CSV table of C-alpha atoms and ligand atoms in Angstrom, one decimal:
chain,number,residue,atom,x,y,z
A,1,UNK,CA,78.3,169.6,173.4
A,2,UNK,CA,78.9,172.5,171.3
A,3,UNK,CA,81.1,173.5,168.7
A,4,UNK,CA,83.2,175.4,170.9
A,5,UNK,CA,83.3,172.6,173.5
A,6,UNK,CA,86.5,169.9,173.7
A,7,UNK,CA,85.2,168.8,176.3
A,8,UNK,CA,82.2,168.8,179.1
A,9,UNK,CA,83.8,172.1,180.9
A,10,UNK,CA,86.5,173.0,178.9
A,11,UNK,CA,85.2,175.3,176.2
A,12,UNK,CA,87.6,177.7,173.5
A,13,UNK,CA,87.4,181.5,174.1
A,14,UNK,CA,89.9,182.1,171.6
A,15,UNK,CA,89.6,184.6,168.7
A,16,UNK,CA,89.4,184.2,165.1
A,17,UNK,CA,91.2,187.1,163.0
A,18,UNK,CA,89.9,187.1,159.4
A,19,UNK,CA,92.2,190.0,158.2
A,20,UNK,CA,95.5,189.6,159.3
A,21,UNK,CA,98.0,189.2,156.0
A,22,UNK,CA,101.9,189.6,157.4
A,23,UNK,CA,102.6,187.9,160.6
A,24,UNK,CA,106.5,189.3,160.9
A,25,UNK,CA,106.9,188.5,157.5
A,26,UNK,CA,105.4,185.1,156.9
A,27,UNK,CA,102.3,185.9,154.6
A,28,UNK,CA,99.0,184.6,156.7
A,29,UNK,CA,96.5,184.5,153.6
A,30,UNK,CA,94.1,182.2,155.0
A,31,UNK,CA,93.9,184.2,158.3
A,32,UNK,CA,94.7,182.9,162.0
A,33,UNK,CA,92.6,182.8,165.2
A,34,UNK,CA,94.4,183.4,168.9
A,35,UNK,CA,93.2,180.3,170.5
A,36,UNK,CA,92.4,180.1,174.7
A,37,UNK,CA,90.9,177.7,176.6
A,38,UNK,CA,88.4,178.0,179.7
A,39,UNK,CA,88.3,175.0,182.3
A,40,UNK,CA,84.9,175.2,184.8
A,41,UNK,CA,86.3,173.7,187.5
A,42,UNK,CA,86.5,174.0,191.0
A,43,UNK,CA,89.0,176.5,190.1
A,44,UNK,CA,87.9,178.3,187.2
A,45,UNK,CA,91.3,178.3,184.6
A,46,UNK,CA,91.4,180.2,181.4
A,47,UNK,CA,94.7,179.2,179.3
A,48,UNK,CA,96.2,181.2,177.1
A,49,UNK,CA,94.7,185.3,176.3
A,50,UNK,CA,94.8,186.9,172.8
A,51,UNK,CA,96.4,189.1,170.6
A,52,UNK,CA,95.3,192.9,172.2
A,53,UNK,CA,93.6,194.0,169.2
A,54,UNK,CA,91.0,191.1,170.0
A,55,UNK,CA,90.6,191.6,173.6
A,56,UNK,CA,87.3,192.2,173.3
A,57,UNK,CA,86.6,188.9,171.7
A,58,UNK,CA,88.3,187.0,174.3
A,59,UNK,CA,86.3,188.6,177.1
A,60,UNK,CA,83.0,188.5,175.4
A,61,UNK,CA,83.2,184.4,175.0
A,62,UNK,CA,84.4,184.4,178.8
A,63,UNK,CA,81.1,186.2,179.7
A,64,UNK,CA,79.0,184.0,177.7
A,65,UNK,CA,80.1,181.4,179.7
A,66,UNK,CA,81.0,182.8,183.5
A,67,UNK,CA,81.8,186.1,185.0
A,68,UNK,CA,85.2,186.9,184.5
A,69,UNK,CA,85.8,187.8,187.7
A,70,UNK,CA,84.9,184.1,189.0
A,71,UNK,CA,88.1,182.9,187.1
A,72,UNK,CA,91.0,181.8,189.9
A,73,UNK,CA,94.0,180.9,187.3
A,74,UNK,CA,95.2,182.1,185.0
A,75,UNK,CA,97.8,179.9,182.8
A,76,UNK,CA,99.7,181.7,180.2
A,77,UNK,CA,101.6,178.8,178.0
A,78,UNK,CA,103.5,181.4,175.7
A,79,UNK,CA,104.3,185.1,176.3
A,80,UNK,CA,104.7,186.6,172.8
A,81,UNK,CA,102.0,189.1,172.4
A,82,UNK,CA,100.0,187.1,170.0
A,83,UNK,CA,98.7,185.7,172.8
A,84,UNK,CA,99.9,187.3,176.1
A,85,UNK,CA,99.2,190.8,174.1
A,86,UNK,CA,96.1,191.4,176.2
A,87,UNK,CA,97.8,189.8,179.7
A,88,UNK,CA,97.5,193.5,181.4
A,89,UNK,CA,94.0,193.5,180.5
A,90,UNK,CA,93.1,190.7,181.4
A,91,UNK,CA,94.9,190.4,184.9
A,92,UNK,CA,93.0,193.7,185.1
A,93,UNK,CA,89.3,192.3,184.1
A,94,UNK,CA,89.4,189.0,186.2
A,95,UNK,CA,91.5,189.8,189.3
A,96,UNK,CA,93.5,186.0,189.5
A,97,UNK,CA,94.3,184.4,192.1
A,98,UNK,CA,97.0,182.7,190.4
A,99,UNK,CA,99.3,183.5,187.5
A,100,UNK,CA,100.9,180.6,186.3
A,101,UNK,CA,104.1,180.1,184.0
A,102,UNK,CA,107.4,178.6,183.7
A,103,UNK,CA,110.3,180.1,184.9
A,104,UNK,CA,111.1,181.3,181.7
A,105,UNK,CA,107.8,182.7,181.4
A,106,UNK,CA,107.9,184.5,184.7
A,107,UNK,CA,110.9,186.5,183.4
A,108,UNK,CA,109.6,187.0,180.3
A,109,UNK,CA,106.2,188.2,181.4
A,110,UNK,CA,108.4,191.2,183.8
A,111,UNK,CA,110.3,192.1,181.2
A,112,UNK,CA,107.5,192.1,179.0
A,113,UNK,CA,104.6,194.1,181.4
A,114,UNK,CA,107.1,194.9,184.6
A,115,UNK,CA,104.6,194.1,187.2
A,116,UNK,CA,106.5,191.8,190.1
A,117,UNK,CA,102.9,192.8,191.3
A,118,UNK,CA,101.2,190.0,189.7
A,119,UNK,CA,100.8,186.8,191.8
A,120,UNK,CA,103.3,184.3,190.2
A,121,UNK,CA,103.2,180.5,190.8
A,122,UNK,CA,106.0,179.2,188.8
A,123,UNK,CA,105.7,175.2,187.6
A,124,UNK,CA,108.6,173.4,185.8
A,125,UNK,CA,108.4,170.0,183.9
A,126,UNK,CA,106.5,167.0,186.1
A,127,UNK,CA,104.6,169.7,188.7
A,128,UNK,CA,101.1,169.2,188.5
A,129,UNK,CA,97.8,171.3,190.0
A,130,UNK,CA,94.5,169.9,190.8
A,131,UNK,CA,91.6,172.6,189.5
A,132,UNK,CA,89.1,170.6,191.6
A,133,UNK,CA,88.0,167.1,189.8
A,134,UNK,CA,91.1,168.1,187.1
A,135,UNK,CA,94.9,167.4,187.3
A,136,UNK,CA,96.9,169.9,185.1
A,137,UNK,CA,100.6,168.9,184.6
A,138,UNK,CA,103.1,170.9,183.0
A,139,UNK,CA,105.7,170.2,180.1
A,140,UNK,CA,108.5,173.1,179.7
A,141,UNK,CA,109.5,173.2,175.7
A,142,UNK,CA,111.9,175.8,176.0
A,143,UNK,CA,112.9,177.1,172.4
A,144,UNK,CA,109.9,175.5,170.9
A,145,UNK,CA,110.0,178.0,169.8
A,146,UNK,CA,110.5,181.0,172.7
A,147,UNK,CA,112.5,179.8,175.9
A,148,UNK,CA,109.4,180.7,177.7
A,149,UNK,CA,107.2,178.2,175.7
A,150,UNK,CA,105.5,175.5,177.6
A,151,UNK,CA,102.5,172.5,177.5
A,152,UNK,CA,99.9,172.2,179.9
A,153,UNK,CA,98.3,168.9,180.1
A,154,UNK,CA,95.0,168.0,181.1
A,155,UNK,CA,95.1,164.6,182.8
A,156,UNK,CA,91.8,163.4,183.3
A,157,UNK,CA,90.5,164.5,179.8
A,158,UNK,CA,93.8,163.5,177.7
A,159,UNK,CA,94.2,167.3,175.9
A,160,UNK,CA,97.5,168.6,175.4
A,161,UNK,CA,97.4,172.7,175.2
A,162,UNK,CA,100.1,172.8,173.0
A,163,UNK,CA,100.9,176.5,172.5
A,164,UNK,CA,102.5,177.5,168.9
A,165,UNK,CA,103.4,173.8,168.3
A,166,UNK,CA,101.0,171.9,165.9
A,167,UNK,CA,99.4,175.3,165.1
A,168,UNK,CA,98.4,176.1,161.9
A,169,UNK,CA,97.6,180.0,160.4
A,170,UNK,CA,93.6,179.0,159.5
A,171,UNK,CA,91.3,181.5,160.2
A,172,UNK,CA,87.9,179.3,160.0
A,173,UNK,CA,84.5,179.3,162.1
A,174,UNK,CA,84.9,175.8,162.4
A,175,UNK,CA,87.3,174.7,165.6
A,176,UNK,CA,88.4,170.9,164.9
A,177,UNK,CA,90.2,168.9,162.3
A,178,UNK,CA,87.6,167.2,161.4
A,179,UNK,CA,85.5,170.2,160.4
A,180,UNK,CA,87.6,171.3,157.7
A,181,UNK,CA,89.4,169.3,154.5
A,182,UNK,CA,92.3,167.6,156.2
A,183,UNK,CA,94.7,168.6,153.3
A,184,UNK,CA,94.2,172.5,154.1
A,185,UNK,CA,94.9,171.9,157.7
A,186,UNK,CA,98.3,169.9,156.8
A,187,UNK,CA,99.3,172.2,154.3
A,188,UNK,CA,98.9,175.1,156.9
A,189,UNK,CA,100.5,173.1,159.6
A,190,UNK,CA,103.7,172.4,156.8
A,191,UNK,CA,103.3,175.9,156.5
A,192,UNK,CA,103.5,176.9,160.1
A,193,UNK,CA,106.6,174.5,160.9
A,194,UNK,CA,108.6,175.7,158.0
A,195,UNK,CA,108.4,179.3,159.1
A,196,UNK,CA,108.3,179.0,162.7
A,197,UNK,CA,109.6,175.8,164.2
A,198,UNK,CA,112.0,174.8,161.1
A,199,UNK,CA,115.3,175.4,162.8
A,200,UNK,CA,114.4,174.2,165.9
A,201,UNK,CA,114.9,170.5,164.5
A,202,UNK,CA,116.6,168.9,167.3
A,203,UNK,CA,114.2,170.2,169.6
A,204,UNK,CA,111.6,168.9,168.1
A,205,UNK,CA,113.3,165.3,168.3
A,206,UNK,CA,113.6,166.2,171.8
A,207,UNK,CA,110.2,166.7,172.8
A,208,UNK,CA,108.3,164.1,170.6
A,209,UNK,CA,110.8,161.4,172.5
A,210,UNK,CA,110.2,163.2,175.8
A,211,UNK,CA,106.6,163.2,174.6
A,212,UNK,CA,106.6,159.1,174.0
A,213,UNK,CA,108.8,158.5,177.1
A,214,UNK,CA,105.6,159.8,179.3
A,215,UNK,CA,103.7,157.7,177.7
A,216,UNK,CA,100.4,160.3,177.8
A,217,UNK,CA,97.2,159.4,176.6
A,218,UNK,CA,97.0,162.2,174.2
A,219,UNK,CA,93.2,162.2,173.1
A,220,UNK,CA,93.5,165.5,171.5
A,221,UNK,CA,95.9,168.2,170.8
A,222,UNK,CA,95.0,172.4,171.5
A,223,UNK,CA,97.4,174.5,169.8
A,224,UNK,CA,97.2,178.5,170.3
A,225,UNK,CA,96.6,178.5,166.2
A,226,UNK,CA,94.5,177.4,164.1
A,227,UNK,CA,91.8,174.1,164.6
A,228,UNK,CA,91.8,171.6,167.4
A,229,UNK,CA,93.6,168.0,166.8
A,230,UNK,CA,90.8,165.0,168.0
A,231,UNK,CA,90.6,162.8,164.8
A,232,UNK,CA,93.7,163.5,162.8
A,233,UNK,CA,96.2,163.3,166.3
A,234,UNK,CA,98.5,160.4,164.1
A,235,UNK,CA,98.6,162.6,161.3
A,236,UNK,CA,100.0,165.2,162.9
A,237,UNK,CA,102.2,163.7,165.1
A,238,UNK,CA,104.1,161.9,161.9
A,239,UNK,CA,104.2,165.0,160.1
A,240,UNK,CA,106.6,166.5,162.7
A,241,UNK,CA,108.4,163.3,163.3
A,242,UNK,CA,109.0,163.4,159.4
A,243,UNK,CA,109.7,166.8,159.2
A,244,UNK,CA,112.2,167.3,161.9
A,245,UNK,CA,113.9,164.5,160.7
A,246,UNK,CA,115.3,166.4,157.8
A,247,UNK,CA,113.6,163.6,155.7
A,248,UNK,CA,113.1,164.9,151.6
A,249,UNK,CA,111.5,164.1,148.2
A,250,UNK,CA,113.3,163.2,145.2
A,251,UNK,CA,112.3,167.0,144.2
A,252,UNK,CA,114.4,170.1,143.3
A,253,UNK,CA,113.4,173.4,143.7
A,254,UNK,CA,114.8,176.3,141.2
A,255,UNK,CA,114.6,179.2,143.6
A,256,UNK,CA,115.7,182.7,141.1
A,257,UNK,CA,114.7,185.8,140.5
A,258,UNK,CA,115.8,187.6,136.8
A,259,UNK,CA,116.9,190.9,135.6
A,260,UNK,CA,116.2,190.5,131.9
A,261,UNK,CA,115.5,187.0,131.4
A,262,UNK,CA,119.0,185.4,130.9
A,263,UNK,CA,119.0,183.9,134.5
A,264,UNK,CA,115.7,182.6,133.6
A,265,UNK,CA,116.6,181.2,130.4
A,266,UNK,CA,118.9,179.2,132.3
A,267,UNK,CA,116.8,178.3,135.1
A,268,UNK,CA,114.7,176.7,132.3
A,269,UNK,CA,117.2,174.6,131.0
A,270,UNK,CA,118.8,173.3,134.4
A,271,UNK,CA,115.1,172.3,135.3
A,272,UNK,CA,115.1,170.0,132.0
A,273,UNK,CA,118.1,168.7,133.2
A,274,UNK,CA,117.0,167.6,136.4
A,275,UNK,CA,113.8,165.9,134.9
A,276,UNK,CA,116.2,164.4,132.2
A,277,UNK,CA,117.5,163.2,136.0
A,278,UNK,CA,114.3,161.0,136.9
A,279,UNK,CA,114.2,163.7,139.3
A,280,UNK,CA,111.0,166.1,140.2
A,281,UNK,CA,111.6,169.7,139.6
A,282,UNK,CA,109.5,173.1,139.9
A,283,UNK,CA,110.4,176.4,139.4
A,284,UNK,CA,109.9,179.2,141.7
A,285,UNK,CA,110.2,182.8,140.5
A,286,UNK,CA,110.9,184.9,143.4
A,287,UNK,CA,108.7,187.6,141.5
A,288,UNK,CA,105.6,185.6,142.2
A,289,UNK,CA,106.2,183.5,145.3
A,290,UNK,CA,106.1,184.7,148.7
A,291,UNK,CA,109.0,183.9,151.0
A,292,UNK,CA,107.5,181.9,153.5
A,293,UNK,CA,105.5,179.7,150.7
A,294,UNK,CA,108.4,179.2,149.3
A,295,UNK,CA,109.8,177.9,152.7
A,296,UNK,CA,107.1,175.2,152.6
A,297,UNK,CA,108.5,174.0,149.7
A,298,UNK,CA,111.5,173.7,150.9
A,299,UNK,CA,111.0,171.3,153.7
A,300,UNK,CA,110.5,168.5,151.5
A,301,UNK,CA,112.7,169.6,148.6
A,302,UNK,CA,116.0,167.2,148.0
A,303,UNK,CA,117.7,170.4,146.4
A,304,UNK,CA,117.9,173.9,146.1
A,305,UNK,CA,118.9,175.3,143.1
A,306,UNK,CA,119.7,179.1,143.3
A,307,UNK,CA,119.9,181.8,140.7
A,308,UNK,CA,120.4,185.5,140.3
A,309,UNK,CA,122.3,187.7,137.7
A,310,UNK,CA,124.8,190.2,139.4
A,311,UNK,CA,123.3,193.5,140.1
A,312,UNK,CA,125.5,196.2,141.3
A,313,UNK,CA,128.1,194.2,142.4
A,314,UNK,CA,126.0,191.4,144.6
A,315,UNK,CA,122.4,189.9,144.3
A,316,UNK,CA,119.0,191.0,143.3
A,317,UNK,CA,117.7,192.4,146.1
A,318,UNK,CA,114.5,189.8,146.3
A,319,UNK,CA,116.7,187.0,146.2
A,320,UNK,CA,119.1,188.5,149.0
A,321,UNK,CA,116.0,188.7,150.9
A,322,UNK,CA,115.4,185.5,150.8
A,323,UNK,CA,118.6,184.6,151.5
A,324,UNK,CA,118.3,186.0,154.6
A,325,UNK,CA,114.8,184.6,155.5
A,326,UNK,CA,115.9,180.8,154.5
A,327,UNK,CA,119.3,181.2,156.4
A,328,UNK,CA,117.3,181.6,160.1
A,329,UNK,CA,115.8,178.6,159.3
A,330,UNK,CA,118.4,176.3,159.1
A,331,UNK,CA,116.9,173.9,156.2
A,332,UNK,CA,119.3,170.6,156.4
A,333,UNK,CA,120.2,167.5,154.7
A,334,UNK,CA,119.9,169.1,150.9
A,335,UNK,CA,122.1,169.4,147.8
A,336,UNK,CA,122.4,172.7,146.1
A,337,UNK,CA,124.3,174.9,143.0
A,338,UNK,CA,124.0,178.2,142.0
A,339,UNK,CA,123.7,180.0,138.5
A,340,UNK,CA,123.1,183.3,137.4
A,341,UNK,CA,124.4,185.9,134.1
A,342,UNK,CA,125.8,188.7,134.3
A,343,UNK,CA,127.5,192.2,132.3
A,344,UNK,CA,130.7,192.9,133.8
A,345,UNK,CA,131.7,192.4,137.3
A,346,UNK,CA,129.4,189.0,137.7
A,347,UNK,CA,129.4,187.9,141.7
A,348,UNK,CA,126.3,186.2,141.3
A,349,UNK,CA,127.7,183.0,141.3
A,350,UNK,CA,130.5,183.2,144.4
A,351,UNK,CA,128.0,185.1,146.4
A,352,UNK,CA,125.5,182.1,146.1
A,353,UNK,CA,127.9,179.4,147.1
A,354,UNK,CA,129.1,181.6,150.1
A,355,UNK,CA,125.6,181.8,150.7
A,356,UNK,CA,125.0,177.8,150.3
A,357,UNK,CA,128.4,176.7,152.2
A,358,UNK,CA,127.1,179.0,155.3
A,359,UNK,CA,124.2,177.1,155.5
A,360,UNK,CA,126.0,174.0,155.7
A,361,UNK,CA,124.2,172.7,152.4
A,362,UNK,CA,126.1,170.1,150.3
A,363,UNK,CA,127.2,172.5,147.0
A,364,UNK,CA,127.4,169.6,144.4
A,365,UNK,CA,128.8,171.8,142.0
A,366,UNK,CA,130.9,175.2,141.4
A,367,UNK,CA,127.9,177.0,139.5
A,368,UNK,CA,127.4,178.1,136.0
A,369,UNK,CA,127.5,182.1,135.3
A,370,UNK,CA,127.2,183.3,131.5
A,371,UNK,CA,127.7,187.0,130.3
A,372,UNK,CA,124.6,189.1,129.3
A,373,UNK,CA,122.7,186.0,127.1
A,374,UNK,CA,123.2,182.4,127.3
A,375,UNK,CA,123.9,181.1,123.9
A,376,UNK,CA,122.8,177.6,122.8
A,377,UNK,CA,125.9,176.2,123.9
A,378,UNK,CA,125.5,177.7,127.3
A,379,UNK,CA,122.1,176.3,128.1
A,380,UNK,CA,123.4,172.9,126.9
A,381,UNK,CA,125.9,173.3,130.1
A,382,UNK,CA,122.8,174.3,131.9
A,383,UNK,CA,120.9,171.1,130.9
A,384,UNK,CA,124.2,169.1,132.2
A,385,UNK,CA,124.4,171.1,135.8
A,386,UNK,CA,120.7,170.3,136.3
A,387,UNK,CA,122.0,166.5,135.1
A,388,UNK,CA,124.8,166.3,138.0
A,389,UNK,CA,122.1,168.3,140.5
A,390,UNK,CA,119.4,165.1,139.6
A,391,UNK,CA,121.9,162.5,140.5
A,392,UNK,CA,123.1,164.0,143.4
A,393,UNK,CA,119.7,163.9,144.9
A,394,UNK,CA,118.7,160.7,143.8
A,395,UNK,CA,122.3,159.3,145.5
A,396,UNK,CA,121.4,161.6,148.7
A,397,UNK,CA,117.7,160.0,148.7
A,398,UNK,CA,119.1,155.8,148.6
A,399,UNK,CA,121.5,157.1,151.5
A,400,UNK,CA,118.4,158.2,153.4
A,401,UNK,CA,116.4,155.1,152.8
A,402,UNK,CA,119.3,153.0,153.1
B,501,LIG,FE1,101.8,182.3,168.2
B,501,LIG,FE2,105.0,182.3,169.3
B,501,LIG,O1,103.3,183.0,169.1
């Protein structure tokens, strides 16, 4: 069998896209690929296309295989364009007999391409095809993470083509788990759920129940990103059972950005407060980290600690940025404060707590703001926020365990 080969006719004719850096904003340094899938069957099935820009790709793995034109179905799990981009094309190239989708997807893919043209077979949760010697059933995970999003399940062989979920951004020659150090497929995989999936918690309860409740015999796991799930399937399944269950480290993360280094004095000092806590603590200057890394960070993190000095009567714009970014998410189930200096008008500090109360975050204290340059005296009070901030996650964590 070869390395593109899950299993003995079902092959990947996915893509692998070295370069791309900015996926809508979450920063994609170690690449992606645009996975699809090919099943040589009695009825020739491709799931999945690419992004258009690799098109080509796509249909030059197809030939190495078959004739396009021999394909009968075509399955298409998810319809944003990262991998439906090329679905004109490829309807175009290969002619199928069926096009197959949820109903979501159906209305997704006219509004999309507006061709009612196209020869639609629409399957909901339980319906199943046969391909010839191969039973495909189909899972709808609506919201997880588009409402067209769905699972197609290969019975006979146990693989799950999973769509975006358990994808990871890992652009890599290699196509399974097992080819590649299991640490940078996790950390992508955090990576990927923390951006993507994050504030679709509930959901995500919701499926891995559904998930356990059919009781499938899940021998590997096909997502549309990254490598192919057939050793570390456990691993990955606990990761998203721990992750959507809001569950944190006794950690705290000093998220700030500074104007002339009094915000950061401060930071300094809350973070030796939290340590003088028993509790972990790391800083993260919004000058160096990127948004979404800093997301990944944040799934885990017990607290969030959130500084900015006042700049034109509101926030620096990186951290206002930010703001924004972490608010879609919905992160849950943490403590946080606020600090920041100032010169005159100084909202840092209200503007932070609004910020914290609207996402629902437990604010475990008022906030510290100091004019122009904390003194000695000042950073003492820092050292005794970051005190009260330790305790409050250590009392949040036994409430977790307990
Ligand atoms: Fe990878 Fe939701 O697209």
């Amino acid at each position: 069998m070869g390395n593109k080969e899950l299993a003995n006719g079902i092959h990947w004719v996915g893509a692998i896209d070295w370069d791309v850096r900015d996926f809508h904003g979450y920063s994609t340094l170690a690449g992606t690929t645009y996975n699809a899938f090919l099943i040589i069957d009695e009825k020739i099935t491709l799931i999945d296309t690419v992004k258009r820009s690799h098109f080509d790709d796509l249909m030059f793995q197809i030939r190495e295989l078959i004739d396009p034109e021999t394909i009968d179905y075509l399955i298409i799990n998810h319809v944003e364009l990262d991998h439906a981009g090329s679905l004109s094309d490829v309807v175009e190239a290969i002619k199928p007999e069926k096009l197959i989708c949820s109903p979501m997807g159906e209305k997704a893919i006219l509004e999309h391409f507006h061709r009612d043209d196209w020869p639609f077979q629409v399957v909901k949760t339980g319906d199943t095809i046969s391909i010839g010697k191969r039973t495909l059933s189909f899972l709808e995970t609506r919201m997880l993470h588009w409402p067209d999003s769905m699972f197609t399940y290969a019975v006979e062989d146990g693989i799950l083509f999973a769509s975006d979920a358990f994808g990871q951004h890992l652009a890599t020659s290699e196509r399974f788990d097992d080819q590649v150090p299991l640490s940078e497929v996790m950390d992508q995989a955090a990576k990927y759920y923390a951006n993507i999936l994050y504030l679709y918690n509930p959901l995500v309860r919701k499926l891995l129940a559904k998930v356990a409740e059919m009781n499938l015999d899940i021998r590997m796991i096909a997502p549309d990103h990254g490598v192919i799930f057939r050793t570390h399937i456990n691993e990955i399944l606990t990761a998203y059972d721990e992750w959507s269950k809001n569950r944190f480290d006794e950690k705290a993360l000093i998220i700030y950005d500074t104007m002339w280094h009094s915000t950061e004095k401060m930071a300094v000092a809350i973070a030796r407060g939290i340590e003088q806590a028993g509790v972990f603590s790391e800083m993260i200057n919004l000058k160096v980290h990127h948004r979404s890394d800093v997301m990944t960070k944040v799934l885990n993190a017990g607290a969030l600690v959130l500084g900015s000095p006042t700049l034109n009567n509101g926030l620096l714009p990186r951290m206002a940025g930010f703001l924004m970014y972490m608010r879609g998410l919905k992160p849950q189930n943490k403590v946080a404060a606020a600090f920041g200096s100032y010169g005159w008008s100084g909202e840092c500090v209200k503007l932070l707590n609004e910020a914290i109360q609207d996402m629902r975050l437990e604010l475990v204290d008022e906030g510290l703001r100091f004019k122009y340059v904390p003194t000695d005296e000042d950073l003492k009070e820092c050292v005794a926020l970051g005190r009260r901030i330790g305790e409050a996650v250590k009392q949040r964590n036994q409430q977790q365990d307990g």
